[in-house]
mmCIF file of C-alpha atoms in Angstrom:
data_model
loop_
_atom_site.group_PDB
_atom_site.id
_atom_site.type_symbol
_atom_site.label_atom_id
_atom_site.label_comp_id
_atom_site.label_asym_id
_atom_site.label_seq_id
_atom_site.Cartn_x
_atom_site.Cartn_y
_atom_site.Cartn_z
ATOM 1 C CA UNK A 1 0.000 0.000 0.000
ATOM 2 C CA UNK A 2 2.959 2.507 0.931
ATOM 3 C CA UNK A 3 4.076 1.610 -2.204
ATOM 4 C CA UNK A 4 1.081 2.463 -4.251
ATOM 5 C CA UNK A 5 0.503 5.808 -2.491
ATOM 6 C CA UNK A 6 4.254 6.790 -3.268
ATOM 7 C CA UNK A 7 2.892 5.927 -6.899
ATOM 8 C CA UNK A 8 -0.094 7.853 -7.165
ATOM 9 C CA UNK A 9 1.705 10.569 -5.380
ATOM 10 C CA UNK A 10 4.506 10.541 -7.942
ATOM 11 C CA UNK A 11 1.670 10.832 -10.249
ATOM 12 C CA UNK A 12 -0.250 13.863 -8.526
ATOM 13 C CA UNK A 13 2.783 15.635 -8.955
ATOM 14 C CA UNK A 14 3.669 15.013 -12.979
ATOM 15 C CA UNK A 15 0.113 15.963 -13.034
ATOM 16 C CA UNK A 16 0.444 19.085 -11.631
ATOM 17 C CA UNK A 17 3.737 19.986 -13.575
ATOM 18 C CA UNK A 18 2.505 19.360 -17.008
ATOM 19 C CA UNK A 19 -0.479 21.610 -15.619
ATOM 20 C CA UNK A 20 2.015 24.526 -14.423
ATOM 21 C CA UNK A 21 3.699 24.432 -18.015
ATOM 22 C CA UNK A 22 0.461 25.144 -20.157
ATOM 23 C CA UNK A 23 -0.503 27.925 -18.190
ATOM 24 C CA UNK A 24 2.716 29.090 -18.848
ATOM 25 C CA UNK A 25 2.936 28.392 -22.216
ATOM 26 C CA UNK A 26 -0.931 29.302 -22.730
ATOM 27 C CA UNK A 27 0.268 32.560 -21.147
ATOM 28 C CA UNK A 28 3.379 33.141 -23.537
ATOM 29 C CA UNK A 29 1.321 32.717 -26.658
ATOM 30 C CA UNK A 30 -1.518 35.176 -25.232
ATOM 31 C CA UNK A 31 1.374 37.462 -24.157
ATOM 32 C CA UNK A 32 2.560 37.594 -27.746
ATOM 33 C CA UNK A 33 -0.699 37.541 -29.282
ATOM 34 C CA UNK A 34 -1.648 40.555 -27.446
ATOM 35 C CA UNK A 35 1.742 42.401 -28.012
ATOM 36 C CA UNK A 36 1.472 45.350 -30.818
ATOM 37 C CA UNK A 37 4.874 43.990 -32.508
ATOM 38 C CA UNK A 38 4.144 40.468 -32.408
ATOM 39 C CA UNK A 39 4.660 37.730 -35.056
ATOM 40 C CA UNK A 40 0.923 36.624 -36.223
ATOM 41 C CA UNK A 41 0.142 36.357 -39.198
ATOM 42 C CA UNK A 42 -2.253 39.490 -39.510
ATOM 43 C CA UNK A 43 0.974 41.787 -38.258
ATOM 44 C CA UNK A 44 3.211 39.709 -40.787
ATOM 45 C CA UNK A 45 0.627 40.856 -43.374
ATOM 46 C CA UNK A 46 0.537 44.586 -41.909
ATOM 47 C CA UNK A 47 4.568 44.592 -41.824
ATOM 48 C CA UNK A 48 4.466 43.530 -45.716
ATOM 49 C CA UNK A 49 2.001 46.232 -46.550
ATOM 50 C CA UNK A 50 3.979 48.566 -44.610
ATOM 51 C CA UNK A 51 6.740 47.972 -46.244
ATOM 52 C CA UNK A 52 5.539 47.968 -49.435
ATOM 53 C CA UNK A 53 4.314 51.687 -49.027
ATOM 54 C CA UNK A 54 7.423 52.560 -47.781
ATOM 55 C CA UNK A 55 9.129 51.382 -50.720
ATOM 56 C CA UNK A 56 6.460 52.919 -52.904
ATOM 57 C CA UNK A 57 7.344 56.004 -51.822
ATOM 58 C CA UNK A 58 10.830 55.780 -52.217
ATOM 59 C CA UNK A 59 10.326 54.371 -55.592
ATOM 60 C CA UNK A 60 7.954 57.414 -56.561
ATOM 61 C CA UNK A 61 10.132 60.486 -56.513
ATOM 62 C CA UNK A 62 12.944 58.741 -58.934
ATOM 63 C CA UNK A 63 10.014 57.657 -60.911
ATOM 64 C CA UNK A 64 9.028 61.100 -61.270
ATOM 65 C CA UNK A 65 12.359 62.427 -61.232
ATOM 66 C CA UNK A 66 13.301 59.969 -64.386
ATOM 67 C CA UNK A 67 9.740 61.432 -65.844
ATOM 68 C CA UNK A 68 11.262 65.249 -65.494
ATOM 69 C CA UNK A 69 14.551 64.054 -66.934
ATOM 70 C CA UNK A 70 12.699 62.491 -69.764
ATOM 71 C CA UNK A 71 10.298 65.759 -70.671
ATOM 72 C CA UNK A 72 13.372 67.887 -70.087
ATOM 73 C CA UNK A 73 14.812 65.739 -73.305
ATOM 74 C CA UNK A 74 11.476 66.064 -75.146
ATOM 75 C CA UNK A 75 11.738 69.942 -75.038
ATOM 76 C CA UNK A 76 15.526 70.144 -75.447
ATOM 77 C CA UNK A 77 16.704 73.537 -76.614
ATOM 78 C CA UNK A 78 17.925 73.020 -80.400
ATOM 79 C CA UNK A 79 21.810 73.980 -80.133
ATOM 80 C CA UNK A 80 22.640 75.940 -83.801
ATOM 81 C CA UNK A 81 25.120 73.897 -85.726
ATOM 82 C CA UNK A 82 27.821 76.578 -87.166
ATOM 83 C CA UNK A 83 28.567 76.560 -90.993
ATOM 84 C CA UNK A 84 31.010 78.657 -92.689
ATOM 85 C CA UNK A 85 29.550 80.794 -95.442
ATOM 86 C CA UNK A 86 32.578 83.150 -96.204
ATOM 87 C CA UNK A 87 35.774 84.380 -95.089
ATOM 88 C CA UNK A 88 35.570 84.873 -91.393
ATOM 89 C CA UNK A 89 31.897 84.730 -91.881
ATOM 90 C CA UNK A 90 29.924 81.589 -90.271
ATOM 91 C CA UNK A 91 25.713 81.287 -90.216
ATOM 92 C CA UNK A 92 24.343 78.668 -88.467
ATOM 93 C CA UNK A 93 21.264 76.297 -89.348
ATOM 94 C CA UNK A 94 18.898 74.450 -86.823
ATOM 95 C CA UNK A 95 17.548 70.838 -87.509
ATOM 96 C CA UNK A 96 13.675 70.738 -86.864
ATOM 97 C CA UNK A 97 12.604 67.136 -87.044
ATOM 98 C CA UNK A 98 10.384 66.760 -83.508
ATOM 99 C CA UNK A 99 7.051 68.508 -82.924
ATOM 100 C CA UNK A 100 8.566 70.175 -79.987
ATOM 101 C CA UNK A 101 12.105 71.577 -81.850
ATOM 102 C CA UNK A 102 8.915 72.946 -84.468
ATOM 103 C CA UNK A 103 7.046 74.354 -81.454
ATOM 104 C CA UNK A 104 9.996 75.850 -80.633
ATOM 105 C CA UNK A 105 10.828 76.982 -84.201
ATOM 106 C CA UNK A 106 7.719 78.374 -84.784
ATOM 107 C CA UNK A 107 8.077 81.006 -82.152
ATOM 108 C CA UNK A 108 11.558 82.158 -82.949
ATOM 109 C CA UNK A 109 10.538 82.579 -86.148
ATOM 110 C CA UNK A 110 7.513 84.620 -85.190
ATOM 111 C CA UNK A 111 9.828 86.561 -83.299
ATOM 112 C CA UNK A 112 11.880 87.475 -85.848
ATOM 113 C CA UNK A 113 9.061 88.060 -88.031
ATOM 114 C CA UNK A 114 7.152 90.454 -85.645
ATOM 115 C CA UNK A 115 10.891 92.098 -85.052
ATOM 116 C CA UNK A 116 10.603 93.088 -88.870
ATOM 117 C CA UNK A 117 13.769 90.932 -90.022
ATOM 118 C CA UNK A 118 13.486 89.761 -93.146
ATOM 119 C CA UNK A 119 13.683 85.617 -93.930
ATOM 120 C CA UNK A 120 14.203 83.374 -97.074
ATOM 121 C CA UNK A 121 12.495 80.131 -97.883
ATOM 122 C CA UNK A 122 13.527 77.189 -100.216
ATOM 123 C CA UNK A 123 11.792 74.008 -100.622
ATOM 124 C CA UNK A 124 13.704 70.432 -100.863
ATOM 125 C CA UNK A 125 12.116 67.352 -101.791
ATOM 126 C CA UNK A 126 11.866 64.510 -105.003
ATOM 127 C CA UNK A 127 10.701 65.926 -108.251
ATOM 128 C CA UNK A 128 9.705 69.188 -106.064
ATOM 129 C CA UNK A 129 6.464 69.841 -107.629
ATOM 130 C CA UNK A 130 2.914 68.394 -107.535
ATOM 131 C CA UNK A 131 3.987 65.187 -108.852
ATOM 132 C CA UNK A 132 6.864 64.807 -106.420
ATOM 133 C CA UNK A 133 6.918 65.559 -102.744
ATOM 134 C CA UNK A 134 8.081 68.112 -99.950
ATOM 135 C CA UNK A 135 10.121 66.441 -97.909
ATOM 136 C CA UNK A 136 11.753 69.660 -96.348
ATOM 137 C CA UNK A 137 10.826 73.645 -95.888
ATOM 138 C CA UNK A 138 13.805 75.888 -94.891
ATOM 139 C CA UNK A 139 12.888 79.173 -93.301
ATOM 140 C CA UNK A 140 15.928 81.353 -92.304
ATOM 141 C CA UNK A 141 17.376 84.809 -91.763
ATOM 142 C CA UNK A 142 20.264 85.953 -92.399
ATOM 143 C CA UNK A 143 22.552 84.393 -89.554
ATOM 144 C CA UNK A 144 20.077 81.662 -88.969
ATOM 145 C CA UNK A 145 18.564 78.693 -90.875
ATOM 146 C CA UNK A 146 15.516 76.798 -89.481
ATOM 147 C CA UNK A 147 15.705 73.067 -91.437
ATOM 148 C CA UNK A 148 11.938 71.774 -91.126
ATOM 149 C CA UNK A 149 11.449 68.058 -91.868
ATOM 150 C CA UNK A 150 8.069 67.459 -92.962
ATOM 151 C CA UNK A 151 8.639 63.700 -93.477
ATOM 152 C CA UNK A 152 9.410 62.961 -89.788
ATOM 153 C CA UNK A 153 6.811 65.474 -88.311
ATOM 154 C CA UNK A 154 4.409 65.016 -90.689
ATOM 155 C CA UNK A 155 2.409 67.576 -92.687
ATOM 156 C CA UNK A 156 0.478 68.777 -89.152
ATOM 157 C CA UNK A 157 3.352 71.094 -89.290
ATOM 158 C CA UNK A 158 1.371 73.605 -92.085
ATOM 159 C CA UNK A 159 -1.790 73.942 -89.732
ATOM 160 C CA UNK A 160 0.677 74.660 -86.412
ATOM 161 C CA UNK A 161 2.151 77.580 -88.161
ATOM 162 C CA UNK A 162 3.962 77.174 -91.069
ATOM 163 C CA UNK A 163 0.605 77.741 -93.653
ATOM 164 C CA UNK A 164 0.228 80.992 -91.648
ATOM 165 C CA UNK A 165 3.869 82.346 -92.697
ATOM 166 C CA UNK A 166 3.744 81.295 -96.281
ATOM 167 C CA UNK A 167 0.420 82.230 -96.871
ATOM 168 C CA UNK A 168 0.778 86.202 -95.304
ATOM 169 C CA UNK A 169 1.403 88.308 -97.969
ATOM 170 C CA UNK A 170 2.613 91.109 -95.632
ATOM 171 C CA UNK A 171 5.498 88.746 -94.477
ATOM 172 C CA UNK A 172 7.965 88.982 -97.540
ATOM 173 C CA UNK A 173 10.067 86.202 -98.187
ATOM 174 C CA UNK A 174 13.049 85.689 -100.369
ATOM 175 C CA UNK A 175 13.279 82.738 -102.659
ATOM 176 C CA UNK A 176 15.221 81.651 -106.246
ATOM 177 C CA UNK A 177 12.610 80.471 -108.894
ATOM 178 C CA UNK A 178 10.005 79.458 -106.576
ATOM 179 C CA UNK A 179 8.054 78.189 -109.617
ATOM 180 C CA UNK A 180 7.883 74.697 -108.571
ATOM 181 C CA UNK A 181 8.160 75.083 -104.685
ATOM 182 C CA UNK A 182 4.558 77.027 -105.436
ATOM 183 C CA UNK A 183 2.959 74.095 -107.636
ATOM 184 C CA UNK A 184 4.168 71.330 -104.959
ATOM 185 C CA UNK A 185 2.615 73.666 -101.816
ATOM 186 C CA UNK A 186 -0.198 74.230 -103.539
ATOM 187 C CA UNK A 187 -1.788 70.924 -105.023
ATOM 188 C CA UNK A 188 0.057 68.669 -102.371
ATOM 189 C CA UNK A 189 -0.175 70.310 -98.864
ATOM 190 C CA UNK A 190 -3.101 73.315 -100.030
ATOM 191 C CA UNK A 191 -0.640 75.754 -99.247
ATOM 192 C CA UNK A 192 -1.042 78.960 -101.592
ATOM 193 C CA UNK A 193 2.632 80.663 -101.037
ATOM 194 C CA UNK A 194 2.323 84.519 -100.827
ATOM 195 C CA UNK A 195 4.474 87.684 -100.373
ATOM 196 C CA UNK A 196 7.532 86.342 -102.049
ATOM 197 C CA UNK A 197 10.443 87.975 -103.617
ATOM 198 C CA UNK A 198 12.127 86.183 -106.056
ATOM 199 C CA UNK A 199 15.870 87.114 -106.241
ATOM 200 C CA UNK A 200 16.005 84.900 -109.544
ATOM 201 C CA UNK A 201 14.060 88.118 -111.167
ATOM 202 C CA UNK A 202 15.996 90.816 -110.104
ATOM 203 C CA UNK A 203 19.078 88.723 -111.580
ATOM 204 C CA UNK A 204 17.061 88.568 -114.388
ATOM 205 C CA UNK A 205 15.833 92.109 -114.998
ATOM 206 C CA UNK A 206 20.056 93.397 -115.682
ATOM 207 C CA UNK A 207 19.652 91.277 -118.909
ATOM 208 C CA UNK A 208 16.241 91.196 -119.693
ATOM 209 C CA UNK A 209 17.498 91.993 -123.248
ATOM 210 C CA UNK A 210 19.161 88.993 -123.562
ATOM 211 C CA UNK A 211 16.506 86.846 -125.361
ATOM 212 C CA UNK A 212 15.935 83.495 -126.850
ATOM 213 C CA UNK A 213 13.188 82.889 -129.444
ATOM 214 C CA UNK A 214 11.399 85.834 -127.646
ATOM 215 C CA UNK A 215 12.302 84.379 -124.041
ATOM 216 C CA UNK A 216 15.074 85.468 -121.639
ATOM 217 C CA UNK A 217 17.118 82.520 -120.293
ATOM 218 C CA UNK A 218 17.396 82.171 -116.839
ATOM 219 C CA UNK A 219 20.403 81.381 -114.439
ATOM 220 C CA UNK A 220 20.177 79.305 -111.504
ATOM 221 C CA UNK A 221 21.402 79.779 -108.384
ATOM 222 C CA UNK A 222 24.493 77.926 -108.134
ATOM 223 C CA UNK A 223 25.198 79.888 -111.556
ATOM 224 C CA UNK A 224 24.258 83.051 -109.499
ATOM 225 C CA UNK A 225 26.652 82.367 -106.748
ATOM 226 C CA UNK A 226 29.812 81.970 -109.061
ATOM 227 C CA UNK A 227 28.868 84.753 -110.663
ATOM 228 C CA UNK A 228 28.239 87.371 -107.975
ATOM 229 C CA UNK A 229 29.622 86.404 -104.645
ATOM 230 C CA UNK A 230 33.525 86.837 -104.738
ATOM 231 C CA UNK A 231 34.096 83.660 -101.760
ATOM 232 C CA UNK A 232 33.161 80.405 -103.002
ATOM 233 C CA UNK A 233 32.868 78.692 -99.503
ATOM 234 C CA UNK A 234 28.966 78.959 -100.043
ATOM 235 C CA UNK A 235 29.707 77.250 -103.723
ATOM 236 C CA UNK A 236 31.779 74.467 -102.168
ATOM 237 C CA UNK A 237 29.408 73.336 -99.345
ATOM 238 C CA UNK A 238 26.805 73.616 -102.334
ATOM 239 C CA UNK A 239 28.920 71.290 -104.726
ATOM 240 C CA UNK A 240 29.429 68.922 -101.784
ATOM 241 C CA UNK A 241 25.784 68.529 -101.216
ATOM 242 C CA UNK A 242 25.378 68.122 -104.932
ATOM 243 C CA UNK A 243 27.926 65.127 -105.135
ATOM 244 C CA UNK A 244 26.016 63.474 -102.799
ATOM 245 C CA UNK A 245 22.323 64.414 -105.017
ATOM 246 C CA UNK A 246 24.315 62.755 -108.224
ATOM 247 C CA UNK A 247 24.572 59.258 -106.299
ATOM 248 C CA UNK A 248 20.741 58.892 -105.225
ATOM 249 C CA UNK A 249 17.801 60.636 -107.340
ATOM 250 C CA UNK A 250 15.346 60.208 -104.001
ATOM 251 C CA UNK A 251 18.141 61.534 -101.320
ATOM 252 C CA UNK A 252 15.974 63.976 -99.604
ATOM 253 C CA UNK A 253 13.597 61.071 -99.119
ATOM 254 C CA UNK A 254 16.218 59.220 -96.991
ATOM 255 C CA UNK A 255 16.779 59.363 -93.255
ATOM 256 C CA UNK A 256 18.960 60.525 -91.490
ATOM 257 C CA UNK A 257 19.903 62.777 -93.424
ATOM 258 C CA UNK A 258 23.556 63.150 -93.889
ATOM 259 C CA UNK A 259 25.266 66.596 -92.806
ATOM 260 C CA UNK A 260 26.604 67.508 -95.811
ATOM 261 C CA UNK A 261 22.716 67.515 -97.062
ATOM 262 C CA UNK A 262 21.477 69.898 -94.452
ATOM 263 C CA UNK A 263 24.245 72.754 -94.639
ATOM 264 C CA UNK A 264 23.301 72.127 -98.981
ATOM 265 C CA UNK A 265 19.717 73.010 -98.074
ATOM 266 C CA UNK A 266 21.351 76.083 -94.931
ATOM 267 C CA UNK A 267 23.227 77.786 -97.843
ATOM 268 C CA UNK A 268 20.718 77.816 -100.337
ATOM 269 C CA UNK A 269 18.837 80.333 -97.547
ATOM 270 C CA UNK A 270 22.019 81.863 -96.637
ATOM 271 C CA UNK A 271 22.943 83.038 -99.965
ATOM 272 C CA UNK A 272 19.775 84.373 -101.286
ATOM 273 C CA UNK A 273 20.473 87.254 -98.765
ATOM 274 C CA UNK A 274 24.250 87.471 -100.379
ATOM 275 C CA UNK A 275 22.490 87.728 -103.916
ATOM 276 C CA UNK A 276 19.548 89.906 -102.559
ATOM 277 C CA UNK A 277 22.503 92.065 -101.205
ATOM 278 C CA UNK A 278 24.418 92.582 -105.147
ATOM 279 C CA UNK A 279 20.804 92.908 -106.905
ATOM 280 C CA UNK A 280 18.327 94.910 -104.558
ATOM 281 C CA UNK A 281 18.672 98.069 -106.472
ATOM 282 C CA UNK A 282 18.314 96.634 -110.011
ATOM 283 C CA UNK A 283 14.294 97.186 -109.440
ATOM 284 C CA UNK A 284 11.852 99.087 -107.433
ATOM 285 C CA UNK A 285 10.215 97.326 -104.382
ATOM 286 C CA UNK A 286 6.520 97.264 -105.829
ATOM 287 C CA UNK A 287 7.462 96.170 -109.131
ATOM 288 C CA UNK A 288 9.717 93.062 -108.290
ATOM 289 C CA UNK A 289 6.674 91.831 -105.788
ATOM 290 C CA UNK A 290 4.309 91.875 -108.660
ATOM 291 C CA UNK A 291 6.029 90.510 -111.144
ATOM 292 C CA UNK A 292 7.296 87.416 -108.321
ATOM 293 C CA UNK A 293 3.564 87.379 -107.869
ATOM 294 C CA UNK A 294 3.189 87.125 -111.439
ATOM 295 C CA UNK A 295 6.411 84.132 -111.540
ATOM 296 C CA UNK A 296 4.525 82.013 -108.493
ATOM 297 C CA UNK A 297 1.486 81.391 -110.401
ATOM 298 C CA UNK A 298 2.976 80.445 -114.197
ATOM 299 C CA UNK A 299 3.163 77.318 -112.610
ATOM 300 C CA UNK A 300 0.687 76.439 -110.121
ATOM 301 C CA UNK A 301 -2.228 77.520 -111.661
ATOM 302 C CA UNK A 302 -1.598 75.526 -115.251
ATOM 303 C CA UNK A 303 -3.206 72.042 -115.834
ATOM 304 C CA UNK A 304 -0.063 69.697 -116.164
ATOM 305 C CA UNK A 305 0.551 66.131 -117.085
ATOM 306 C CA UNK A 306 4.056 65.926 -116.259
ATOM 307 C CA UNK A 307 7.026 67.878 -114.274
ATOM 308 C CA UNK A 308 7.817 70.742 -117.634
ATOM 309 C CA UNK A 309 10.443 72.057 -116.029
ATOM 310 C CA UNK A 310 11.502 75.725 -117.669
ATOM 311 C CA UNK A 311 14.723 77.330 -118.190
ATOM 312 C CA UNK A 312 13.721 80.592 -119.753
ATOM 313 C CA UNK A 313 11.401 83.231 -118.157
ATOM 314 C CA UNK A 314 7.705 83.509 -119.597
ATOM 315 C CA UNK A 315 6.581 86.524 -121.014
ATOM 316 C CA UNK A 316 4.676 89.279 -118.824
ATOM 317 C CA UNK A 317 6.598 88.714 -115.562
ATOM 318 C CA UNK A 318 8.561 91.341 -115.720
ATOM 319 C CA UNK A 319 6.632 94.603 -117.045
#
């Protein structure tokens, strides 16, 4: 019987250990399921979202500070590339071939233009006339060349600006035989060109006795330039560009466009003021914008079947 009672005794008190220790360890795990930081699963999950924002946040100021970075490239100031156009003399030409460099374009221009300077256009493109394409519209002054790419804008360019320049007949702009540059504007992109001067008829009008079967031949403008201006830097970057025109008939449909390309197309701007310069006495104001009136529609406003290019001057342009 002693022996028994030590038993159950012995019992009793294994009993009331294993007791003692689940309290304790009942208490531990309410402890730590009523502690703020503790490790259950619903504060895992709020330490993960917590976590997340924070990284979130840190992730969203160089997100938007890459986004600034990018727009900042989108609206880049165009840098003017330098060309030399005569003996210590340098002009400069701008390549326009974003919608934002045209933005931008569009309101220098309109500068200059409300600042009364005078500017120069020239068309470039394949078989520049209706039955080719405009692939480029140069607007410049006389230090400054603005190279506008219609093919990699797109011809959205004419209602943003450009239509409103070449159409204003109260903003005078030189050109050289703008014959077909006014047939390709017209019945391609419905631009009716206005308020030109045409330097190719005041070069004209010193020889307007010269005739040929009752016609007076005319010179182009490479012609013009080793004629009249004394530095032939201007002719060289010209006969570079043409080298280049010999090897491809559809070159100014190609991009990129190689550099020796777009200071061809910044010179044929830059001289016209060089040639406006040696002729702009040879005829009174009023008469030369008629009769370049006169010269833009021969062309434009005659049913054609095929590019006639002309090298003589029609009769009753020049009265």
């Amino acid at each position: 019987m002693a022996t028994k009672r030590k038993i159950d005794t012995l019992g009793t008190d294994d009993t009331e250990e294993q007791t003692i220790d689940e309290t304790k360890t009942k208490r531990v795990k309410v402890s730590l399921e009523s502690s703020p930081g503790s490790l259950t699963k619903e504060n895992v999950e709020k330490s993960n979202q917590s976590s997340n924002k924070k990284a979130n946040q840190n992730e969203k100021p160089v997100k938007e500070k890459e986004e600034k970075v990018a727009r900042k490239d989108d609206h880049i100031t165009m840098i003017p590339i330098t060309i030399n156009i005569g003996k210590n003399e340098t002009g400069t030409y701008k390549y326009v071939d974003t919608k934002d460099k045209f933005i931008e374009a569009m309101k220098e221009l309109q500068e200059k233009i409300r600042n009364k300077q005078m500017i120069a256009v020239d068309c470039e493109g394949v078989d520049l006339s209706r039955f080719g394409s405009v692939t480029l519209v140069n607007i410049g002054t006389r230090d400054l060349v603005y190279l506008i790419d219609i093919l990699k804008i797109g011809n959205s360019v004419f209602d943003d600006g450009l239509r409103s320049i070449l159409e204003d007949s109260g903003t005078e702009k030189l050109m050289f035989d703008c014959r077909e540059d006014a047939d390709a504007l017209l019945h391609i992109h419905k631009v009716k060109l206005n308020g030109v001067l045409d330097v190719q008829i005041l070069e004209v009008n010193n020889r307007i006795h010269v005739y040929r079967n009752g016609y007076t031949k005319i010179r182009s403008l490479k012609h013009c330039l080793e004629l009249f201006v004394t530095d032939d830097t201007l002719l060289n970057v010209k006969l570079q560009g043409r080298s280049s025109m010999s090897m491809s008939s559809n070159i100014w449909e190609k991009r990129p466009l190689d550099e020796s390309m777009l200071k061809y197309a910044s010179v044929d701007i830059l001289g016209l003021f060089k040639l406006y310069d040696a002729f702009r006495t040879r005829m009174s104001h009023i008469v030369w914008k008629a009769a370049s009136s006169r010269y833009c529609d021969t062309t434009r406003s005659k049913n054609r079947t095929y590019r006639d290019g002309s090298g003589i001057l029609p009769k009753g342009i020049i009265l």
